[in-house]
N, CA and C atoms as an extended XYZ file, in Angstrom:
288
Properties=species:S:1:pos:R:3:atomname:S:1:resname:S:1:resid:I:1 pbc="F F F"
N       -26.995      -38.411      -10.649 N   MET     1
C       -25.971      -37.582      -11.276 CA  MET     1
C       -26.483      -36.158      -11.465 C   MET     1
N       -27.756      -36.037      -11.812 N   LYS     2
C       -28.337      -34.720      -12.029 CA  LYS     2
C       -28.309      -33.917      -10.734 C   LYS     2
N       -28.604      -34.559       -9.611 N   THR     3
C       -28.602      -33.896       -8.315 CA  THR     3
C       -27.190      -33.446       -7.956 C   THR     3
N       -26.205      -34.286       -8.224 N   PHE     4
C       -24.821      -33.945       -7.932 CA  PHE     4
C       -24.390      -32.712       -8.728 C   PHE     4
N       -24.729      -32.649      -10.008 N   CYS     5
C       -24.389      -31.498      -10.861 CA  CYS     5
C       -25.078      -30.238      -10.348 C   CYS     5
N       -26.318      -30.355       -9.907 N   THR     6
C       -27.051      -29.204       -9.374 CA  THR     6
C       -26.373      -28.687       -8.114 C   THR     6
N       -25.943      -29.569       -7.239 N   ILE     7
C       -25.265      -29.166       -6.002 CA  ILE     7
C       -23.943      -28.460       -6.323 C   ILE     7
N       -23.196      -29.002       -7.264 N   ILE     8
C       -21.926      -28.384       -7.654 CA  ILE     8
C       -22.169      -26.995       -8.227 C   ILE     8
N       -23.158      -26.840       -9.098 N   LEU     9
C       -23.473      -25.535       -9.683 CA  LEU     9
C       -23.896      -24.535       -8.609 C   LEU     9
N       -24.705      -24.959       -7.650 N   LEU    10
C       -25.112      -24.072       -6.556 CA  LEU    10
C       -23.913      -23.662       -5.713 C   LEU    10
N       -23.025      -24.603       -5.431 N   PHE    11
C       -21.839      -24.316       -4.634 CA  PHE    11
C       -20.970      -23.254       -5.306 C   PHE    11
N       -20.670      -23.440       -6.591 N   PHE    12
C       -19.839      -22.465       -7.298 CA  PHE    12
C       -20.569      -21.141       -7.484 C   PHE    12
N       -21.866      -21.172       -7.612 N   GLY    13
C       -22.649      -19.941       -7.689 CA  GLY    13
C       -22.552      -19.143       -6.400 C   GLY    13
N       -22.574      -19.840       -5.255 N   MET    14
C       -22.448      -19.170       -3.965 CA  MET    14
C       -21.053      -18.584       -3.802 C   MET    14
N       -20.037      -19.272       -4.263 N   LEU    15
C       -18.669      -18.751       -4.174 CA  LEU    15
C       -18.528      -17.473       -4.989 C   LEU    15
N       -19.133      -17.463       -6.156 N   HIS    16
C       -19.028      -16.304       -7.040 CA  HIS    16
C       -19.723      -15.086       -6.437 C   HIS    16
N       -20.859      -15.263       -5.782 N   THR    17
C       -21.577      -14.121       -5.219 CA  THR    17
C       -20.839      -13.529       -4.025 C   THR    17
N       -19.977      -14.304       -3.343 N   ASN    18
C       -19.234      -13.801       -2.204 CA  ASN    18
C       -17.837      -13.310       -2.581 C   ASN    18
N       -17.471      -13.425       -3.848 N   ALA    19
C       -16.141      -13.009       -4.275 CA  ALA    19
C       -16.013      -11.491       -4.210 C   ALA    19
N       -14.812      -11.031       -3.875 N   GLN    20
C       -14.534       -9.607       -3.815 CA  GLN    20
C       -13.513       -9.262       -4.893 C   GLN    20
N       -13.618       -8.037       -5.391 N   ASN    21
C       -12.594       -7.612       -6.337 CA  ASN    21
C       -11.434       -6.987       -5.567 C   ASN    21
N       -10.364       -6.659       -6.262 N   ALA    22
C        -9.151       -6.142       -5.618 CA  ALA    22
C        -9.426       -4.840       -4.871 C   ALA    22
N       -10.238       -3.966       -5.420 N   ARG    23
C       -10.553       -2.676       -4.774 CA  ARG    23
C       -11.265       -2.911       -3.445 C   ARG    23
N       -12.228       -3.818       -3.412 N   GLU    24
C       -12.961       -4.111       -2.179 CA  GLU    24
C       -12.036       -4.678       -1.101 C   GLU    24
N       -11.140       -5.555       -1.507 N   ILE    25
C       -10.199       -6.137       -0.551 CA  ILE    25
C        -9.262       -5.055       -0.007 C   ILE    25
N        -8.769       -4.195       -0.883 N   SER    26
C        -7.874       -3.119       -0.465 CA  SER    26
C        -8.577       -2.143        0.479 C   SER    26
N        -9.807       -1.769        0.148 N   ASP    27
C       -10.574       -0.849        0.997 CA  ASP    27
C       -10.836       -1.456        2.373 C   ASP    27
N       -11.199       -2.726        2.399 N   LYS    28
C       -11.473       -3.395        3.672 CA  LYS    28
C       -10.207       -3.481        4.521 C   LYS    28
N        -9.077       -3.765        3.898 N   ALA    29
C        -7.810       -3.826        4.631 CA  ALA    29
C        -7.442       -2.454        5.193 C   ALA    29
N        -7.640       -1.405        4.409 N   SER    30
C        -7.334       -0.045        4.867 CA  SER    30
C        -8.214        0.352        6.043 C   SER    30
N        -9.469       -0.047        6.019 N   GLN    31
C       -10.395        0.300        7.090 CA  GLN    31
C       -10.075       -0.455        8.378 C   GLN    31
N        -9.524       -1.653        8.259 N   SER    32
C        -9.266       -2.454        9.449 CA  SER    32
C        -7.935       -2.106       10.118 C   SER    32
N        -7.059       -1.407        9.392 N   ILE    33
C        -5.764       -1.018        9.946 CA  ILE    33
C        -5.818        0.463       10.299 C   ILE    33
N        -5.582        0.777       11.548 N   SER    34
C        -5.594        2.163       11.997 CA  SER    34
C        -4.279        2.459       12.705 C   SER    34
N        -3.308        2.917       11.957 N   LEU    35
C        -2.012        3.235       12.523 CA  LEU    35
C        -1.958        4.705       12.909 C   LEU    35
N        -1.508        4.983       14.101 N   GLU    36
C        -1.312        6.362       14.530 CA  GLU    36
C         0.101        6.818       14.208 C   GLU    36
N         1.044        5.884       14.186 N   ALA    37
C         2.428        6.220       13.881 CA  ALA    37
C         3.124        5.005       13.290 C   ALA    37
N         4.167        5.278       12.464 N   MET    38
C         4.897        4.197       11.817 CA  MET    38
C         6.307        4.668       11.507 C   MET    38
N         7.270        3.771       11.621 N   GLU    39
C         8.651        4.026       11.200 CA  GLU    39
C         9.157        2.801       10.464 C   GLU    39
N         9.942        3.040        9.405 N   MET    40
C        10.509        1.907        8.680 CA  MET    40
C        11.703        2.361        7.852 C   MET    40
N        12.515        1.395        7.467 N   VAL    41
C        13.621        1.601        6.541 CA  VAL    41
C        13.344        0.699        5.355 C   VAL    41
N        13.465        1.256        4.148 N   ALA    42
C        13.144        0.487        2.947 CA  ALA    42
C        14.228        0.668        1.898 C   ALA    42
N        14.348       -0.317        1.027 N   SER    43
C        15.257       -0.235       -0.118 CA  SER    43
C        14.430       -0.121       -1.383 C   SER    43
N        14.879        0.750       -2.257 N   LEU    44
C        14.192        1.004       -3.524 CA  LEU    44
C        15.140        0.617       -4.645 C   LEU    44
N        14.712       -0.295       -5.509 N   LYS    45
C        15.541       -0.703       -6.640 CA  LYS    45
C        15.019        0.005       -7.884 C   LYS    45
N        15.906        0.740       -8.545 N   VAL    46
C        15.556        1.491       -9.748 CA  VAL    46
C        16.328        0.882      -10.920 C   VAL    46
N        15.618        0.536      -11.993 N   PHE    47
C        16.233       -0.047      -13.177 CA  PHE    47
C        16.129        0.948      -14.330 C   PHE    47
N        17.236        1.152      -15.075 N   ASN    48
C        17.173        2.020      -16.242 CA  ASN    48
C        16.835        1.192      -17.484 C   ASN    48
N        16.777        1.851      -18.636 N   GLN    49
C        16.372        1.162      -19.866 CA  GLN    49
C        17.355        0.072      -20.295 C   GLN    49
N        18.592        0.119      -19.797 N   ASN    50
C        19.589       -0.912      -20.121 CA  ASN    50
C        19.552       -2.086      -19.154 C   ASN    50
N        18.691       -2.009      -18.133 N   GLY    51
C        18.585       -3.076      -17.162 CA  GLY    51
C        19.538       -2.932      -15.981 C   GLY    51
N        20.281       -1.817      -15.938 N   ASN    52
C        21.178       -1.577      -14.805 CA  ASN    52
C        20.357       -1.236      -13.572 C   ASN    52
N        20.778       -1.761      -12.439 N   GLU    53
C        20.049       -1.590      -11.181 CA  GLU    53
C        20.769       -0.598      -10.281 C   GLU    53
N        19.979        0.264       -9.626 N   ARG    54
C        20.509        1.189       -8.632 CA  ARG    54
C        19.665        1.031       -7.375 C   ARG    54
N        20.307        0.797       -6.242 N   VAL    55
C        19.594        0.597       -4.981 CA  VAL    55
C        19.704        1.863       -4.145 C   VAL    55
N        18.558        2.345       -3.673 N   GLN    56
C        18.505        3.503       -2.787 CA  GLN    56
C        17.825        3.067       -1.498 C   GLN    56
N        18.357        3.514       -0.369 N   THR    57
C        17.786        3.172        0.924 CA  THR    57
C        17.238        4.443        1.552 C   THR    57
N        16.034        4.350        2.108 N   LEU    58
C        15.435        5.508        2.750 CA  LEU    58
C        14.743        5.112        4.038 C   LEU    58
N        14.662        6.077        4.947 N   SER    59
C        13.911        5.863        6.180 CA  SER    59
C        12.631        6.676        6.081 C   SER    59
N        11.568        6.131        6.649 N   MET    60
C        10.273        6.803        6.620 CA  MET    60
C         9.677        6.790        8.016 C   MET    60
N         9.056        7.900        8.368 N   ALA    61
C         8.337        7.991        9.629 CA  ALA    61
C         7.034        8.713        9.345 C   ALA    61
N         5.950        8.227        9.934 N   SER    62
C         4.636        8.803        9.685 CA  SER    62
C         3.863        8.879       10.992 C   SER    62
N         3.075        9.952       11.130 N   ARG    63
C         2.254       10.118       12.325 CA  ARG    63
C         1.068       11.006       12.009 C   ARG    63
N        -0.049       10.781       12.721 N   LYS    64
C        -1.248       11.604       12.547 CA  LYS    64
C        -1.275       12.715       13.588 C   LYS    64
N        -1.623       13.934       13.139 N   PHE    65
C        -1.750       15.097       13.999 CA  PHE    65
C        -3.062       15.798       13.669 C   PHE    65
N        -4.077       15.656       14.526 N   ASN    66
C        -5.358       16.362       14.359 CA  ASN    66
C        -5.917       16.288       12.939 C   ASN    66
N        -6.053       15.088       12.407 N   GLY    67
C        -6.645       14.909       11.079 CA  GLY    67
C        -5.666       15.061        9.930 C   GLY    67
N        -4.393       15.235       10.223 N   VAL    68
C        -3.376       15.359        9.182 CA  VAL    68
C        -2.326       14.276        9.394 C   VAL    68
N        -2.107       13.456        8.380 N   SER    69
C        -1.027       12.471        8.437 CA  SER    69
C         0.207       13.113        7.823 C   SER    69
N         1.290       13.098        8.566 N   LYS    70
C         2.547       13.670        8.083 CA  LYS    70
C         3.561       12.546        7.944 C   LYS    70
N         4.200       12.494        6.781 N   THR    71
C         5.195       11.474        6.500 CA  THR    71
C         6.504       12.148        6.135 C   THR    71
N         7.575       11.741        6.776 N   LEU    72
C         8.911       12.251        6.508 CA  LEU    72
C         9.718       11.122        5.869 C   LEU    72
N        10.201       11.351        4.656 N   MET    73
C        11.016       10.370        3.937 CA  MET    73
C        12.412       10.954        3.761 C   MET    73
N        13.441       10.203        4.179 N   LYS    74
C        14.818       10.684        4.090 CA  LYS    74
C        15.700        9.596        3.485 C   LYS    74
N        16.421        9.958        2.417 N   PHE    75
C        17.324        9.006        1.773 CA  PHE    75
C        18.582        8.842        2.607 C   PHE    75
N        18.983        7.581        2.810 N   ILE    76
C        20.155        7.232        3.601 CA  ILE    76
C        21.354        6.961        2.694 C   ILE    76
N        21.117        6.307        1.567 N   GLU    77
C        22.169        5.996        0.603 CA  GLU    77
C        21.562        5.807       -0.768 C   GLU    77
N        22.320        5.945       -1.821 N   PRO    78
C        23.755        6.177       -1.958 CA  PRO    78
C        24.122        7.631       -1.654 C   PRO    78
N        25.419        7.915       -1.712 N   ALA    79
C        25.945        9.214       -1.283 CA  ALA    79
C        25.358       10.387       -2.058 C   ALA    79
N        25.054       10.206       -3.364 N   ASP    80
C        24.580       11.347       -4.156 CA  ASP    80
C        23.160       11.796       -3.800 C   ASP    80
N        22.378       10.959       -3.092 N   VAL    81
C        21.030       11.367       -2.658 CA  VAL    81
C        20.900       11.385       -1.135 C   VAL    81
N        21.972       11.011       -0.443 N   LYS    82
C        21.946       10.959        1.017 CA  LYS    82
C        21.557       12.330        1.579 C   LYS    82
N        20.592       12.318        2.502 N   GLY    83
C        20.132       13.557        3.131 CA  GLY    83
C        18.957       14.211        2.425 C   GLY    83
N        18.641       13.792        1.201 N   THR    84
C        17.470       14.332        0.510 CA  THR    84
C        16.228       13.924        1.284 C   THR    84
N        15.389       14.895        1.623 N   THR    85
C        14.248       14.648        2.504 CA  THR    85
C        12.973       15.200        1.892 C   THR    85
N        11.884       14.509        2.118 N   LEU    86
C        10.578       14.903        1.609 CA  LEU    86
C         9.576       14.834        2.744 C   LEU    86
N         8.796       15.897        2.928 N   LEU    87
C         7.746       15.929        3.941 CA  LEU    87
C         6.401       15.959        3.226 C   LEU    87
N         5.528       15.009        3.556 N   ILE    88
C         4.227       14.887        2.898 CA  ILE    88
C         3.122       15.133        3.913 C   ILE    88
N         2.182       16.022        3.584 N   PHE    89
C         1.001       16.282        4.393 CA  PHE    89
C        -0.183       15.622        3.704 C   PHE    89
N        -0.908       14.781        4.412 N   ASP    90
C        -2.070       14.076        3.867 CA  ASP    90
C        -3.273       14.430        4.733 C   ASP    90
N        -4.094       15.368        4.236 N   TYR    91
C        -5.260       15.840        4.983 CA  TYR    91
C        -6.442       14.899        4.795 C   TYR    91
N        -7.220       14.663        5.856 N   GLU    92
C        -8.377       13.781        5.761 CA  GLU    92
C        -9.553       14.464        5.075 C   GLU    92
N        -9.789       15.749        5.326 N   ASN    93
C       -11.007       16.412        4.869 CA  ASN    93
C       -10.783       17.521        3.860 C   ASN    93
N        -9.628       17.577        3.250 N   GLN    94
C        -9.358       18.560        2.199 CA  GLN    94
C        -8.257       18.032        1.303 C   GLN    94
N        -8.030       18.740        0.195 N   GLU    95
C        -6.993       18.304       -0.726 CA  GLU    95
C        -5.627       18.478       -0.110 C   GLU    95
N        -4.689       17.623       -0.499 N   ASP    96
C        -3.334       17.661        0.041 CA  ASP    96
C        -2.543       18.794       -0.605 C   ASP    96
């Protein structure tokens, strides 16, 4: 029984030493994914303090240009924000 307990303790000890925290997992995932360009349509649900929901739909396109990632976000609906557009510059070697 003593040997069995020792083996179990060693096993769980090995699992703990190989565990990663959320930051390490996120960093590793970011390093393994190298996108040069991306396009997508997304829905954004906004809730106010009364619990009322408002759905906004936007299209996003992103591409890298000589060390600069540029992202274009454009709202598709609802009508009061339709056409609102945001351009984001994300520089690799300097502040954005």
